[in-house]
Amino acid sequence: MHRCLKTLFSGLLLTAVLFCGCSGASSGDASDTTGSSGSPSEQTSGSVSSETDNIAGTVSDGSVSAKGQWDNAPKVLTPTADGSVILGNDSVAIDVSNLTEGYIMVRYLGSASKIKFFVVTPDDIRYTYDLPPSDSWMALPLTGGDGTYTLDVREHVEADLYSNLYKETLDVTLNDEFRPFLYPNQYTWFTEDSAAVAQAAVLAENASDGLDVITSVYNYVIGNVTYDDDKARTVQSGYLPDVDETLSTGKGICFDYAALMTAMLRSQGIPTKLEIGYSGEVYHAWISTYIDEIGWVDNVIQFDGKSWSLIDPTLAASNDPEAVRDYIGDGTNYIVKYSR
């Protein structure tokens, strides 16, 4: 059951903003020993500001007047179950053929309503994934870098009870540390045919560099997607975004905003983390991106000519830029628990 947490902040130059974070035991929560799951969401009052073009370190309007040097052709990586190395048993199959690419492929063929698939990273952070019975493979990322991962699979019995189904350890050495943040996965799924991928290519057409692409995508999302209050109130445990649905309806919760931006930027070859954690007391989702000249852009990073703030499309879409900058402050309002 979701529980709404509200944080009210205001100041001399700060527009009052009310968040409602629907939180329970969140999907991916390291303290989730019973296997209950939730989805990050929150409720933000207000309307889209016309001054959002300078939030999160953007250039003045997110575009350049003439076609730039950026290659805007989609660069969609496709996770596959090659079948060369399969682990598991009669109920669960785990394809580990592409560990060096930063993902595994899994599917559950048993009779329980669902399973909990725990991925414990080398730094002992436990990610939780819900898997329903299906013949289809699902991609799960290995976001903890090189090292030993533990796969712990548990089958639903009744209520909050789960039985042990399978457990294994994997030694992982990535070909590239950024690969887990370029592939689609269960939380942010897209293909070459996704409308979000096509829209990202349009937005990147006149870009000179990665910063221009991020700026254009960011401004597009916060200017064209409005916050869905009804969805925030009724979202169910285990919810996963559909980036093309968010794009077509122009509505979503924080998870949808972040997933859409993640899909768009990854499809342009820009490593992007979908961050899940807490904004104050509210369970929330936002993104961080990587730019060659700068590195990972997260929390608050300042550099000559541009001042970055945490890239939080939901907050920016619903509030005055000054309010956003004041709330983000030095980044301590944001606590990352998981990067997917």
Coordinates of N, CA and C in Angstrom, one line a residue, residues 147-301:
G147 N 33.2 -6.5 -10.9 CA 33.2 -7.2 -9.6 C 32.3 -8.4 -9.6
T148 N 32.0 -8.8 -8.4 CA 31.1 -10.0 -8.2 C 29.7 -9.6 -7.9
Y149 N 28.8 -10.1 -8.7 CA 27.3 -9.9 -8.5 C 26.7 -11.2 -7.9
T150 N 25.7 -11.0 -7.1 CA 24.9 -12.2 -6.6 C 23.5 -12.1 -7.2
L151 N 23.0 -13.2 -7.8 CA 21.7 -13.3 -8.3 C 20.9 -14.1 -7.3
D152 N 19.8 -13.6 -6.8 CA 19.0 -14.3 -5.8 C 17.6 -14.2 -6.2
V153 N 17.0 -15.4 -6.6 CA 15.7 -15.5 -7.2 C 14.8 -16.1 -6.2
R154 N 13.6 -15.5 -6.0 CA 12.6 -16.0 -5.0 C 11.2 -16.1 -5.6
E155 N 10.5 -17.1 -5.4 CA 9.2 -17.4 -6.0 C 8.1 -17.1 -5.0
H156 N 7.1 -16.4 -5.5 CA 6.0 -16.0 -4.6 C 5.2 -17.2 -4.2
V157 N 4.9 -17.3 -2.9 CA 4.1 -18.3 -2.3 C 2.7 -17.8 -2.0
E158 N 2.6 -16.9 -1.0 CA 1.4 -16.3 -0.6 C 1.7 -15.0 0.2
A159 N 0.7 -14.1 0.2 CA 0.9 -12.8 0.9 C 2.3 -12.3 0.6
D160 N 3.1 -12.1 1.7 CA 4.5 -11.5 1.5 C 5.5 -12.6 1.6
L161 N 5.1 -13.9 1.4 CA 6.0 -15.0 1.6 C 6.6 -15.4 0.2
Y162 N 7.9 -15.6 0.2 CA 8.6 -16.0 -1.0 C 9.5 -17.2 -0.7
S163 N 9.6 -18.2 -1.5 CA 10.5 -19.3 -1.3 C 11.8 -19.1 -2.2
N164 N 12.9 -19.7 -1.8 CA 14.1 -19.6 -2.5 C 14.0 -20.5 -3.8
L165 N 14.3 -19.9 -4.9 CA 14.2 -20.6 -6.2 C 15.6 -20.8 -6.9
Y166 N 16.5 -19.9 -6.8 CA 17.8 -20.0 -7.4 C 18.7 -19.0 -6.9
K167 N 20.0 -19.3 -6.8 CA 21.0 -18.3 -6.3 C 22.3 -18.6 -7.0
E168 N 23.0 -17.6 -7.4 CA 24.3 -17.7 -8.2 C 25.1 -16.5 -8.0
T169 N 26.4 -16.6 -8.2 CA 27.3 -15.4 -8.2 C 27.9 -15.3 -9.6
L170 N 28.2 -14.1 -10.0 CA 28.8 -13.9 -11.3 C 30.0 -12.9 -11.2
D171 N 31.1 -13.2 -11.8 CA 32.2 -12.3 -11.9 C 32.1 -11.5 -13.2
V172 N 32.0 -10.2 -13.1 CA 31.8 -9.3 -14.2 C 32.9 -8.4 -14.5
T173 N 33.4 -8.3 -15.7 CA 34.3 -7.3 -16.2 C 33.7 -6.7 -17.4
L174 N 33.4 -5.4 -17.3 CA 32.7 -4.7 -18.4 C 33.7 -4.4 -19.6
N175 N 33.2 -4.4 -20.8 CA 34.0 -3.9 -21.9 C 34.1 -2.4 -21.8
D176 N 33.1 -1.8 -21.3 CA 33.0 -0.3 -21.2 C 32.1 0.0 -20.0
E177 N 32.6 0.9 -19.1 CA 31.8 1.2 -17.9 C 30.5 1.9 -18.2
F178 N 30.3 2.4 -19.4 CA 29.1 3.1 -19.8 C 28.0 2.3 -20.4
R179 N 28.4 1.0 -20.8 CA 27.4 0.2 -21.5 C 26.1 0.0 -20.7
P180 N 26.2 -0.3 -19.4 CA 24.9 -0.4 -18.7 C 24.0 0.8 -18.8
F181 N 24.5 1.9 -19.1 CA 23.7 3.2 -19.1 C 23.4 3.6 -20.6
L182 N 23.6 2.7 -21.5 CA 23.3 2.9 -22.9 C 22.2 1.9 -23.4
Y183 N 22.2 0.8 -22.9 CA 21.2 -0.2 -23.3 C 19.8 0.1 -22.7
P184 N 18.7 -0.3 -23.4 CA 17.4 -0.3 -22.8 C 17.4 -1.5 -21.8
N185 N 16.5 -1.4 -20.8 CA 16.3 -2.4 -19.8 C 14.9 -2.4 -19.3
Q186 N 14.6 -3.2 -18.3 CA 13.2 -3.3 -17.8 C 12.6 -2.0 -17.4
Y187 N 13.4 -1.1 -16.9 CA 12.9 0.2 -16.4 C 12.7 1.2 -17.5
T188 N 13.6 1.1 -18.5 CA 13.5 2.1 -19.6 C 13.7 1.3 -20.9
W189 N 12.5 0.9 -21.4 CA 12.6 0.0 -22.6 C 12.3 0.8 -23.9
F190 N 13.1 0.7 -24.9 CA 12.9 1.3 -26.2 C 13.6 0.5 -27.2
T191 N 13.1 0.6 -28.5 CA 13.7 -0.1 -29.6 C 14.0 0.9 -30.7
E192 N 14.6 0.4 -31.8 CA 14.8 1.3 -33.0 C 13.5 1.9 -33.5
D193 N 12.4 1.2 -33.3 CA 11.1 1.6 -33.8 C 10.3 2.5 -32.8
S194 N 10.9 2.8 -31.7 CA 10.1 3.6 -30.7 C 10.0 5.0 -31.2
A195 N 8.8 5.6 -30.9 CA 8.5 7.0 -31.2 C 9.5 7.9 -30.5
A196 N 9.8 7.5 -29.2 CA 10.8 8.3 -28.4 C 12.1 8.4 -29.1
V197 N 12.5 7.4 -29.7 CA 13.8 7.4 -30.4 C 13.8 8.3 -31.6
A198 N 12.7 8.2 -32.4 CA 12.5 9.1 -33.6 C 12.5 10.6 -33.1
Q199 N 11.8 10.9 -32.0 CA 11.7 12.3 -31.6 C 13.0 12.8 -31.1
A200 N 13.8 11.9 -30.5 CA 15.1 12.3 -30.0 C 16.0 12.7 -31.2
A201 N 15.9 11.9 -32.3 CA 16.7 12.2 -33.5 C 16.3 13.6 -34.1
V202 N 15.0 13.9 -34.0 CA 14.6 15.2 -34.5 C 15.2 16.3 -33.6
L203 N 15.1 16.1 -32.3 CA 15.5 17.2 -31.4 C 17.0 17.4 -31.4
A204 N 17.8 16.3 -31.8 CA 19.2 16.4 -31.9 C 19.8 16.9 -33.3
E205 N 18.9 17.2 -34.2 CA 19.3 17.4 -35.6 C 20.2 18.6 -35.7
N206 N 20.0 19.6 -34.9 CA 20.8 20.9 -35.1 C 21.9 21.0 -34.0
A207 N 22.1 19.9 -33.2 CA 23.0 20.0 -32.1 C 24.4 20.0 -32.5
S208 N 25.2 20.8 -31.8 CA 26.7 20.8 -32.0 C 27.4 19.8 -31.2
D209 N 26.9 19.4 -30.0 CA 27.6 18.5 -29.2 C 26.6 17.8 -28.2
G210 N 27.1 17.0 -27.3 CA 26.2 16.3 -26.4 C 25.4 17.2 -25.5
L211 N 26.0 18.3 -25.1 CA 25.3 19.3 -24.3 C 24.1 19.9 -24.9
D212 N 24.2 20.2 -26.2 CA 23.1 20.6 -27.0 C 22.0 19.6 -27.1
V213 N 22.4 18.3 -27.2 CA 21.3 17.3 -27.3 C 20.6 17.2 -26.0
I214 N 21.3 17.2 -24.9 CA 20.7 17.1 -23.5 C 19.8 18.3 -23.3
T215 N 20.3 19.4 -23.7 CA 19.5 20.6 -23.5 C 18.2 20.6 -24.3
S216 N 18.3 20.2 -25.5 CA 17.1 20.1 -26.4 C 16.1 19.1 -25.9
V217 N 16.6 17.9 -25.5 CA 15.7 16.9 -25.0 C 15.0 17.3 -23.7
Y218 N 15.8 17.8 -22.8 CA 15.4 18.3 -21.5 C 14.2 19.3 -21.7
N219 N 14.5 20.3 -22.5 CA 13.5 21.4 -22.6 C 12.2 20.8 -23.3
Y220 N 12.4 19.9 -24.2 CA 11.2 19.3 -24.9 C 10.3 18.6 -23.9
V221 N 11.0 17.7 -23.1 CA 10.2 16.9 -22.1 C 9.5 17.8 -21.1
I222 N 10.2 18.8 -20.5 CA 9.5 19.6 -19.5 C 8.5 20.5 -20.1
G223 N 8.6 20.8 -21.4 CA 7.7 21.7 -22.0 C 6.5 21.0 -22.6
N224 N 6.5 19.6 -22.8 CA 5.5 18.9 -23.5 C 4.8 17.8 -22.7
V225 N 5.4 17.5 -21.5 CA 4.7 16.5 -20.7 C 4.3 17.2 -19.4
T226 N 3.0 17.0 -19.1 CA 2.5 17.6 -17.8 C 2.3 16.5 -16.8
Y227 N 2.3 16.9 -15.5 CA 2.2 16.0 -14.4 C 0.8 15.4 -14.3
D228 N 0.8 14.0 -14.2 CA -0.5 13.3 -14.1 C -0.9 13.1 -12.6
D229 N -1.7 14.0 -12.0 CA -2.0 13.9 -10.6 C -2.8 12.6 -10.3
D230 N -3.7 12.3 -11.2 CA -4.6 11.1 -11.0 C -3.7 9.8 -11.0
K231 N -2.8 9.7 -11.9 CA -1.9 8.6 -11.9 C -1.0 8.5 -10.7
A232 N -0.6 9.6 -10.2 CA 0.3 9.7 -9.0 C -0.5 9.1 -7.8
R233 N -1.8 9.4 -7.8 CA -2.6 8.9 -6.6 C -3.0 7.4 -6.7
T234 N -3.0 6.9 -7.9 CA -3.5 5.5 -8.1 C -2.4 4.5 -8.6
V235 N -1.2 5.0 -8.8 CA -0.1 4.1 -9.3 C 0.1 2.9 -8.4
Q236 N 0.2 1.7 -9.1 CA 0.3 0.5 -8.3 C 1.8 0.0 -8.1
S237 N 1.9 -0.8 -7.1 CA 3.3 -1.4 -6.9 C 3.7 -2.1 -8.1
G238 N 5.0 -2.0 -8.4 CA 5.6 -2.7 -9.6 C 5.4 -2.0 -10.9
Y239 N 4.9 -0.7 -10.9 CA 4.6 0.0 -12.1 C 5.9 0.2 -12.9
L240 N 5.8 0.1 -14.2 CA 7.0 0.4 -15.1 C 6.5 1.3 -16.2
P241 N 7.4 2.3 -16.5 CA 7.0 3.3 -17.6 C 6.9 2.7 -19.0
D242 N 6.1 3.3 -19.8 CA 6.1 3.1 -21.2 C 6.4 4.4 -21.9
V243 N 7.6 4.6 -22.4 CA 8.1 5.9 -22.8 C 7.3 6.4 -24.0
D244 N 6.9 5.5 -24.9 CA 6.1 6.0 -26.0 C 4.7 6.5 -25.6
E245 N 4.1 5.8 -24.6 CA 2.8 6.3 -24.1 C 3.0 7.6 -23.4
T246 N 4.0 7.8 -22.7 CA 4.3 9.2 -22.1 C 4.4 10.2 -23.2
L247 N 5.1 9.9 -24.2 CA 5.3 10.8 -25.3 C 4.0 11.1 -26.0
S248 N 3.2 10.1 -26.3 CA 1.9 10.3 -27.0 C 0.8 11.0 -26.2
T249 N 0.7 10.7 -24.9 CA -0.3 11.3 -24.0 C 0.1 12.6 -23.5
G250 N 1.4 12.9 -23.4 CA 1.9 14.1 -22.8 C 1.7 14.2 -21.4
K251 N 1.5 13.1 -20.7 CA 1.3 13.1 -19.2 C 2.1 12.0 -18.6
G252 N 2.5 12.2 -17.3 CA 3.2 11.2 -16.6 C 3.5 11.6 -15.2
I253 N 4.1 10.7 -14.4 CA 4.6 10.9 -13.1 C 6.1 11.0 -13.2
C254 N 6.8 11.2 -12.1 CA 8.3 11.5 -12.2 C 9.0 10.3 -12.8
F255 N 8.6 9.1 -12.6 CA 9.2 7.9 -13.2 C 9.1 8.0 -14.7
D256 N 7.9 8.4 -15.2 CA 7.7 8.5 -16.7 C 8.6 9.6 -17.3
Y257 N 8.7 10.8 -16.6 CA 9.5 11.9 -17.1 C 11.0 11.4 -17.2
A258 N 11.5 10.8 -16.2 CA 12.9 10.3 -16.1 C 13.1 9.2 -17.1
A259 N 12.2 8.3 -17.3 CA 12.4 7.2 -18.2 C 12.4 7.7 -19.7
L260 N 11.5 8.6 -20.0 CA 11.5 9.2 -21.3 C 12.8 9.9 -21.7
M261 N 13.3 10.7 -20.8 CA 14.5 11.4 -21.1 C 15.7 10.4 -21.2
T262 N 15.7 9.4 -20.3 CA 16.7 8.4 -20.4 C 16.7 7.7 -21.7
A263 N 15.5 7.2 -22.2 CA 15.4 6.5 -23.5 C 15.9 7.4 -24.6
M264 N 15.5 8.7 -24.6 CA 15.9 9.6 -25.7 C 17.4 9.8 -25.7
L265 N 18.0 10.0 -24.6 CA 19.4 10.3 -24.5 C 20.2 9.1 -24.8
R266 N 19.9 8.0 -24.3 CA 20.6 6.7 -24.6 C 20.5 6.4 -26.1
S267 N 19.4 6.7 -26.7 CA 19.3 6.4 -28.1 C 20.1 7.3 -29.0
Q268 N 20.6 8.4 -28.4 CA 21.6 9.3 -29.1 C 23.0 9.0 -28.6
G269 N 23.2 7.9 -28.0 CA 24.6 7.5 -27.6 C 25.1 8.2 -26.4
I270 N 24.2 8.9 -25.6 CA 24.7 9.6 -24.4 C 24.4 8.8 -23.1
P271 N 25.4 8.3 -22.4 CA 25.2 7.5 -21.2 C 24.3 8.3 -20.2
T272 N 23.2 7.6 -19.8 CA 22.3 8.3 -18.9 C 21.8 7.3 -17.8
K273 N 21.9 7.8 -16.6 CA 21.4 7.0 -15.4 C 20.0 7.4 -15.0
L274 N 19.1 6.5 -14.9 CA 17.8 6.8 -14.3 C 18.0 6.6 -12.8
E275 N 18.0 7.7 -12.1 CA 18.3 7.7 -10.7 C 17.0 7.5 -9.9
I276 N 17.0 6.7 -8.9 CA 15.8 6.5 -8.0 C 16.3 6.7 -6.6
G277 N 15.6 7.5 -5.8 CA 16.0 7.8 -4.5 C 15.0 8.7 -3.8
Y278 N 15.5 9.7 -3.0 CA 14.7 10.5 -2.3 C 15.0 12.0 -2.5
S279 N 13.9 12.8 -2.8 CA 14.0 14.2 -2.9 C 13.4 14.7 -1.6
G280 N 14.2 15.1 -0.6 CA 13.7 15.4 0.7 C 13.2 14.1 1.3
E281 N 11.9 14.0 1.6 CA 11.3 12.8 2.2 C 10.5 12.0 1.1
V282 N 10.5 12.5 -0.1 CA 9.7 12.0 -1.2 C 10.5 11.0 -2.0
Y283 N 9.9 9.8 -2.2 CA 10.5 8.8 -3.1 C 10.3 9.4 -4.6
H284 N 11.4 9.4 -5.3 CA 11.4 10.2 -6.5 C 12.3 9.6 -7.6
A285 N 12.2 10.0 -8.8 CA 13.1 9.6 -9.9 C 13.6 10.8 -10.7
W286 N 14.8 10.8 -11.1 CA 15.4 11.8 -12.0 C 16.5 11.2 -12.8
I287 N 17.3 12.0 -13.5 CA 18.4 11.4 -14.3 C 19.7 12.1 -14.1
S288 N 20.8 11.4 -14.4 CA 22.1 12.0 -14.5 C 22.7 11.6 -15.9
T289 N 23.5 12.4 -16.5 CA 24.0 12.1 -17.8 C 25.6 12.3 -17.8
Y290 N 26.2 11.7 -18.9 CA 27.6 11.8 -19.0 C 28.0 12.6 -20.2
I291 N 28.8 13.6 -20.1 CA 29.3 14.4 -21.2 C 30.9 14.3 -21.2
D292 N 31.4 14.0 -22.4 CA 32.9 13.7 -22.5 C 33.7 14.8 -21.8
E293 N 33.4 16.1 -22.1 CA 34.2 17.2 -21.6 C 34.0 17.4 -20.1
I294 N 33.0 16.9 -19.5 CA 32.6 17.2 -18.2 C 32.6 16.0 -17.2
G295 N 32.2 14.9 -17.7 CA 32.0 13.7 -16.8 C 30.5 13.6 -16.5
W296 N 30.2 12.8 -15.4 CA 28.9 12.6 -15.0 C 28.3 13.9 -14.5
V297 N 27.2 14.4 -15.0 CA 26.5 15.6 -14.5 C 25.4 15.2 -13.6
D298 N 25.7 15.4 -12.3 CA 24.7 15.0 -11.3 C 25.0 16.0 -10.1
N299 N 24.0 15.9 -9.1 CA 24.1 16.9 -8.0 C 24.2 18.3 -8.6
V300 N 25.2 19.1 -8.1 CA 25.4 20.4 -8.7 C 26.8 20.5 -9.1
I301 N 27.0 20.7 -10.4 CA 28.4 20.8 -11.0 C 28.5 22.1 -11.7

